[in-house]
């Protein structure tokens, strides 16, 4: 339609130009006849301009030289305009020809393609309308029947909700309804997260006090020795000291790790990955029969975490004031745990919010719950142990956690009982005793053995170090 209108406009202008050209041609012909007439008459004599009555009467019929000059100027101007319009007419003819060619191309080629696309879009739109109506009917039907428990609040509330749903007419109404329910759900989640955090903080303070909490991990590893192959390096022991994050920032992750260490769940586990950015440990065991091979999620290790309900984070707890800086400690996985890692570099972006885009909720972050404050020189020695770069930087020789303990500085020894907040009373002490000895439901010590009788007193550097019996396990695997 657009091209047709352009063609009509150009044809109209061309007709006007042709009419003007013919008019100018007739004017030019009249000028030529006038010039020939004067040439035949010859030059004017003096008698033609005498002051007689005849000359005076014929004065109006005589063309003066000034008028002739004006006529010639007008003629020249008209000839220029005629030439200009002739050029425009030629250009218009070329444009018309080009537009005609384009129109023909559109008719024979692109127009059919556009028609096919329009038909496909029309069919798709019709299908989407059917789907929309189907979803709308299902939405109303589900809410009317109260299926799936999505209409809370009892019959009265359900009746109000049903009436509201029946009055919905547009997609915006449904989106607004769903958005309000989603906002209400998130509000409840926020309340649960807050309560969970306070409960974890209270439990950690009851078990381990409200001071600065530290954890010591005794590890055994092959020490680099010049002129010897790695398989012949002597095995030595060293200690990693981890300082936990403040409980008011990361209460759930800190309490989980303290409980894991206190119940000796990390004893016998291994550091298995030593990449450029992290050193990671988990309930895995080095296979002595094969270099660089590990049994992943060993039964005797994993079961301890699972039976004690200390294997995973309930959600990805994170606080912006405790990011994944160099030498901080975080839980790996979604949800986090039980594997943890030491950040060898600043991983605040990679392991912070939005850094793990391959997870479904990529905006989440790994929980960061502590930092390495002792044993950095050991970390440097572990970097000398060969790794298998093609298999995720697996250590080719075993690095084992042989012992672990929670360290609470400045507290007196508490042989035979757990150290908690002063003034907690017999109730909290009995609760801790029940958790240690087992309550018959396999919650802490499924064997029903008293962990208190197995606790060992250690006065290293004037600190109390808690120890408890290990848990049973299940489920072998391979890395």
Short mmCIF file of N, CA, C and O in Angstrom, two decimals, residues 97-165:
data_model
loop_
_atom_site.label_atom_id
_atom_site.label_comp_id
_atom_site.label_asym_id
_atom_site.label_seq_id
_atom_site.Cartn_x
_atom_site.Cartn_y
_atom_site.Cartn_z
N UNK A 97 10.55 3.45 -11.85
CA UNK A 97 11.00 2.16 -12.35
C UNK A 97 11.58 1.30 -11.21
O UNK A 97 11.29 0.11 -11.11
N UNK A 98 12.39 1.95 -10.33
CA UNK A 98 12.99 1.21 -9.21
C UNK A 98 11.91 0.73 -8.25
O UNK A 98 11.94 -0.41 -7.78
N UNK A 99 10.94 1.60 -7.95
CA UNK A 99 9.86 1.21 -7.05
C UNK A 99 9.01 0.10 -7.64
O UNK A 99 8.57 -0.81 -6.93
N UNK A 100 8.80 0.19 -8.93
CA UNK A 100 8.02 -0.86 -9.59
C UNK A 100 8.74 -2.21 -9.49
O UNK A 100 8.11 -3.25 -9.24
N UNK A 101 10.07 -2.17 -9.62
CA UNK A 101 10.86 -3.40 -9.48
C UNK A 101 10.77 -3.95 -8.06
O UNK A 101 10.61 -5.16 -7.85
N UNK A 102 10.88 -3.05 -7.07
CA UNK A 102 10.78 -3.49 -5.67
C UNK A 102 9.40 -4.07 -5.37
O UNK A 102 9.27 -5.08 -4.66
N UNK A 103 8.36 -3.41 -5.87
CA UNK A 103 7.00 -3.90 -5.64
C UNK A 103 6.83 -5.29 -6.24
O UNK A 103 6.23 -6.19 -5.63
N UNK A 104 7.39 -5.47 -7.41
CA UNK A 104 7.28 -6.77 -8.06
C UNK A 104 8.01 -7.84 -7.25
O UNK A 104 7.54 -8.97 -7.11
N UNK A 105 9.20 -7.45 -6.70
CA UNK A 105 9.96 -8.39 -5.87
C UNK A 105 9.17 -8.76 -4.62
O UNK A 105 9.13 -9.93 -4.20
N UNK A 106 8.56 -7.77 -3.98
CA UNK A 106 7.76 -8.03 -2.78
C UNK A 106 6.58 -8.95 -3.09
O UNK A 106 6.24 -9.84 -2.31
N UNK A 107 5.95 -8.70 -4.24
CA UNK A 107 4.79 -9.51 -4.60
C UNK A 107 5.18 -10.96 -4.86
O UNK A 107 4.45 -11.88 -4.46
N UNK A 108 6.30 -11.16 -5.52
CA UNK A 108 6.65 -12.52 -5.95
C UNK A 108 7.45 -13.30 -4.90
O UNK A 108 7.44 -14.53 -4.91
N UNK A 109 8.14 -12.60 -3.98
CA UNK A 109 9.01 -13.31 -3.04
C UNK A 109 8.62 -13.06 -1.58
O UNK A 109 8.12 -13.95 -0.90
N UNK A 110 8.86 -11.85 -1.08
CA UNK A 110 8.71 -11.58 0.35
C UNK A 110 7.26 -11.63 0.81
O UNK A 110 6.98 -11.99 1.96
N UNK A 111 6.34 -11.22 -0.03
CA UNK A 111 4.94 -11.17 0.39
C UNK A 111 4.45 -12.57 0.79
O UNK A 111 3.76 -12.72 1.81
N UNK A 112 4.83 -13.58 0.05
CA UNK A 112 4.42 -14.94 0.41
C UNK A 112 5.02 -15.38 1.73
O UNK A 112 4.36 -16.05 2.55
N UNK A 113 6.30 -14.98 1.96
CA UNK A 113 6.93 -15.32 3.24
C UNK A 113 6.22 -14.64 4.40
O UNK A 113 5.98 -15.25 5.45
N UNK A 114 5.87 -13.36 4.23
CA UNK A 114 5.15 -12.63 5.28
C UNK A 114 3.79 -13.26 5.54
O UNK A 114 3.35 -13.36 6.69
N UNK A 115 3.13 -13.67 4.50
CA UNK A 115 1.82 -14.30 4.67
C UNK A 115 1.94 -15.59 5.47
O UNK A 115 1.13 -15.86 6.36
N UNK A 116 3.00 -16.37 5.16
CA UNK A 116 3.22 -17.61 5.92
C UNK A 116 3.48 -17.32 7.40
O UNK A 116 2.95 -18.00 8.29
N UNK A 117 4.29 -16.31 7.66
CA UNK A 117 4.59 -15.95 9.05
C UNK A 117 3.34 -15.45 9.78
O UNK A 117 3.12 -15.79 10.94
N UNK A 118 2.53 -14.67 9.10
CA UNK A 118 1.30 -14.16 9.71
C UNK A 118 0.37 -15.31 10.06
O UNK A 118 -0.25 -15.34 11.13
N UNK A 119 0.26 -16.28 9.15
CA UNK A 119 -0.61 -17.44 9.42
C UNK A 119 -0.10 -18.22 10.63
O UNK A 119 -0.87 -18.61 11.51
N UNK A 120 1.25 -18.41 10.69
CA UNK A 120 1.83 -19.14 11.83
C UNK A 120 1.60 -18.40 13.14
O UNK A 120 1.23 -19.00 14.17
N UNK A 121 1.78 -17.08 13.13
CA UNK A 121 1.56 -16.28 14.35
C UNK A 121 0.10 -16.29 14.76
O UNK A 121 -0.22 -16.33 15.96
N UNK A 122 -0.77 -16.25 13.77
CA UNK A 122 -2.21 -16.29 14.08
C UNK A 122 -2.58 -17.62 14.74
O UNK A 122 -3.32 -17.65 15.73
N UNK A 123 -2.05 -18.71 14.20
CA UNK A 123 -2.32 -20.03 14.80
C UNK A 123 -1.75 -20.13 16.21
O UNK A 123 -2.38 -20.68 17.12
N UNK A 124 -0.55 -19.58 16.38
CA UNK A 124 0.08 -19.62 17.72
C UNK A 124 -0.72 -18.79 18.72
O UNK A 124 -0.90 -19.19 19.87
N UNK A 125 -1.19 -17.63 18.27
CA UNK A 125 -2.00 -16.78 19.15
C UNK A 125 -3.28 -17.49 19.55
O UNK A 125 -3.69 -17.43 20.73
N UNK A 126 -3.89 -18.16 18.60
CA UNK A 126 -5.12 -18.89 18.92
C UNK A 126 -4.85 -20.00 19.93
O UNK A 126 -5.63 -20.22 20.87
N UNK A 127 -3.69 -20.70 19.77
CA UNK A 127 -3.34 -21.76 20.71
C UNK A 127 -3.07 -21.20 22.10
O UNK A 127 -3.47 -21.77 23.12
N UNK A 128 -2.39 -20.04 22.15
CA UNK A 128 -2.11 -19.41 23.44
C UNK A 128 -3.40 -18.97 24.12
O UNK A 128 -3.53 -19.05 25.35
N UNK A 129 -4.34 -18.51 23.34
CA UNK A 129 -5.63 -18.13 23.92
C UNK A 129 -6.36 -19.34 24.51
O UNK A 129 -6.96 -19.26 25.58
N UNK A 130 -6.26 -20.48 23.80
CA UNK A 130 -6.86 -21.70 24.34
C UNK A 130 -6.17 -22.14 25.62
O UNK A 130 -6.83 -22.55 26.59
N UNK A 131 -4.83 -22.07 25.63
CA UNK A 131 -4.09 -22.44 26.82
C UNK A 131 -4.42 -21.53 27.99
O UNK A 131 -4.55 -21.98 29.14
N UNK A 132 -4.53 -20.24 27.69
CA UNK A 132 -4.86 -19.27 28.75
C UNK A 132 -6.22 -19.59 29.36
O UNK A 132 -6.38 -19.57 30.59
N UNK A 133 -7.16 -19.89 28.51
CA UNK A 133 -8.49 -20.23 29.02
C UNK A 133 -8.46 -21.52 29.83
O UNK A 133 -9.10 -21.64 30.88
N UNK A 134 -7.66 -22.47 29.36
CA UNK A 134 -7.53 -23.74 30.08
C UNK A 134 -6.91 -23.52 31.45
O UNK A 134 -7.40 -24.04 32.47
N UNK A 135 -5.82 -22.75 31.51
CA UNK A 135 -5.17 -22.47 32.80
C UNK A 135 -6.10 -21.70 33.72
O UNK A 135 -6.11 -21.93 34.93
N UNK A 136 -6.85 -20.79 33.15
CA UNK A 136 -7.79 -20.01 33.96
C UNK A 136 -8.84 -20.92 34.58
O UNK A 136 -9.15 -20.81 35.78
N UNK A 137 -9.36 -21.82 33.78
CA UNK A 137 -10.38 -22.74 34.30
C UNK A 137 -9.79 -23.65 35.38
O UNK A 137 -10.43 -23.90 36.41
N UNK A 138 -8.56 -24.15 35.14
CA UNK A 138 -7.92 -25.00 36.14
C UNK A 138 -7.64 -24.23 37.42
O UNK A 138 -7.81 -24.75 38.53
N UNK A 139 -7.20 -22.97 37.27
CA UNK A 139 -6.91 -22.13 38.44
C UNK A 139 -8.15 -21.93 39.29
O UNK A 139 -8.14 -22.12 40.51
N UNK A 140 -9.26 -21.59 38.63
CA UNK A 140 -10.51 -21.35 39.36
C UNK A 140 -11.01 -22.65 39.97
O UNK A 140 -11.44 -22.71 41.13
N UNK A 141 -10.94 -23.75 39.19
CA UNK A 141 -11.42 -25.03 39.68
C UNK A 141 -10.63 -25.50 40.89
O UNK A 141 -11.19 -25.98 41.89
N UNK A 142 -9.31 -25.34 40.84
CA UNK A 142 -8.46 -25.77 41.96
C UNK A 142 -8.77 -24.99 43.22
O UNK A 142 -8.88 -25.55 44.31
N UNK A 143 -8.93 -23.68 43.08
CA UNK A 143 -9.20 -22.86 44.25
C UNK A 143 -10.61 -23.07 44.78
O UNK A 143 -10.85 -22.99 45.98
N UNK A 144 -11.54 -23.35 43.89
CA UNK A 144 -12.91 -23.58 44.35
C UNK A 144 -12.99 -24.85 45.20
O UNK A 144 -13.67 -24.90 46.21
N UNK A 145 -12.24 -25.88 44.76
CA UNK A 145 -12.29 -27.14 45.48
C UNK A 145 -11.37 -27.16 46.68
O UNK A 145 -11.47 -28.04 47.53
N UNK A 146 -10.44 -26.19 46.73
CA UNK A 146 -9.49 -26.17 47.83
C UNK A 146 -8.46 -27.27 47.73
O UNK A 146 -7.93 -27.74 48.74
N UNK A 147 -8.14 -27.74 46.51
CA UNK A 147 -7.20 -28.82 46.33
C UNK A 147 -5.78 -28.36 46.65
O UNK A 147 -5.42 -27.21 46.45
N UNK A 148 -5.00 -29.28 47.14
CA UNK A 148 -3.59 -28.99 47.40
C UNK A 148 -3.36 -28.15 48.63
O UNK A 148 -2.24 -27.75 48.92
N UNK A 149 -4.40 -27.84 49.39
CA UNK A 149 -4.23 -27.07 50.60
C UNK A 149 -3.75 -25.66 50.36
O UNK A 149 -3.08 -25.06 51.20
N UNK A 150 -4.07 -25.09 49.19
CA UNK A 150 -3.56 -23.76 48.89
C UNK A 150 -4.51 -22.66 49.34
O UNK A 150 -4.25 -21.49 49.10
N UNK A 151 -5.63 -23.02 49.94
CA UNK A 151 -6.56 -22.02 50.48
C UNK A 151 -6.58 -22.19 51.99
O UNK A 151 -7.34 -22.98 52.53
N UNK A 152 -5.68 -21.48 52.71
CA UNK A 152 -5.61 -21.66 54.15
C UNK A 152 -6.67 -20.84 54.86
O UNK A 152 -7.38 -20.04 54.28
N UNK A 153 -6.76 -21.04 56.18
CA UNK A 153 -7.61 -20.18 57.00
C UNK A 153 -8.98 -20.73 57.28
O UNK A 153 -9.82 -20.04 57.85
N UNK A 154 -9.28 -21.96 56.87
CA UNK A 154 -10.57 -22.54 57.21
C UNK A 154 -11.65 -22.21 56.20
O UNK A 154 -11.43 -21.50 55.22
N UNK A 155 -12.87 -22.71 56.43
CA UNK A 155 -13.98 -22.53 55.48
C UNK A 155 -14.31 -21.07 55.21
O UNK A 155 -14.62 -20.69 54.09
N UNK A 156 -14.26 -20.24 56.27
CA UNK A 156 -14.59 -18.82 56.08
C UNK A 156 -13.64 -18.14 55.13
O UNK A 156 -14.06 -17.43 54.21
N UNK A 157 -12.37 -18.37 55.36
CA UNK A 157 -11.36 -17.77 54.48
C UNK A 157 -11.48 -18.33 53.07
O UNK A 157 -11.34 -17.60 52.08
N UNK A 158 -11.73 -19.62 52.95
CA UNK A 158 -11.87 -20.24 51.63
C UNK A 158 -13.03 -19.62 50.86
O UNK A 158 -12.97 -19.42 49.65
N UNK A 159 -14.12 -19.33 51.57
CA UNK A 159 -15.28 -18.73 50.91
C UNK A 159 -14.95 -17.35 50.37
O UNK A 159 -15.32 -16.99 49.24
N UNK A 160 -14.24 -16.56 51.15
CA UNK A 160 -13.84 -15.22 50.70
C UNK A 160 -12.91 -15.32 49.50
O UNK A 160 -13.07 -14.58 48.51
N UNK A 161 -11.96 -16.24 49.57
CA UNK A 161 -11.03 -16.41 48.46
C UNK A 161 -11.75 -16.86 47.19
O UNK A 161 -11.46 -16.40 46.10
N UNK A 162 -12.69 -17.78 47.33
CA UNK A 162 -13.42 -18.28 46.17
C UNK A 162 -14.21 -17.15 45.52
O UNK A 162 -14.26 -17.04 44.29
N UNK A 163 -14.81 -16.30 46.34
CA UNK A 163 -15.59 -15.18 45.79
C UNK A 163 -14.68 -14.22 45.04
O UNK A 163 -15.03 -13.70 43.97
N UNK A 164 -13.50 -13.98 45.60
CA UNK A 164 -12.54 -13.10 44.93
C UNK A 164 -12.08 -13.68 43.59
O UNK A 164 -11.98 -12.97 42.59
N UNK A 165 -11.85 -14.98 43.57
CA UNK A 165 -11.39 -15.63 42.34
C UNK A 165 -12.46 -15.59 41.26
O UNK A 165 -12.19 -15.35 40.08
#
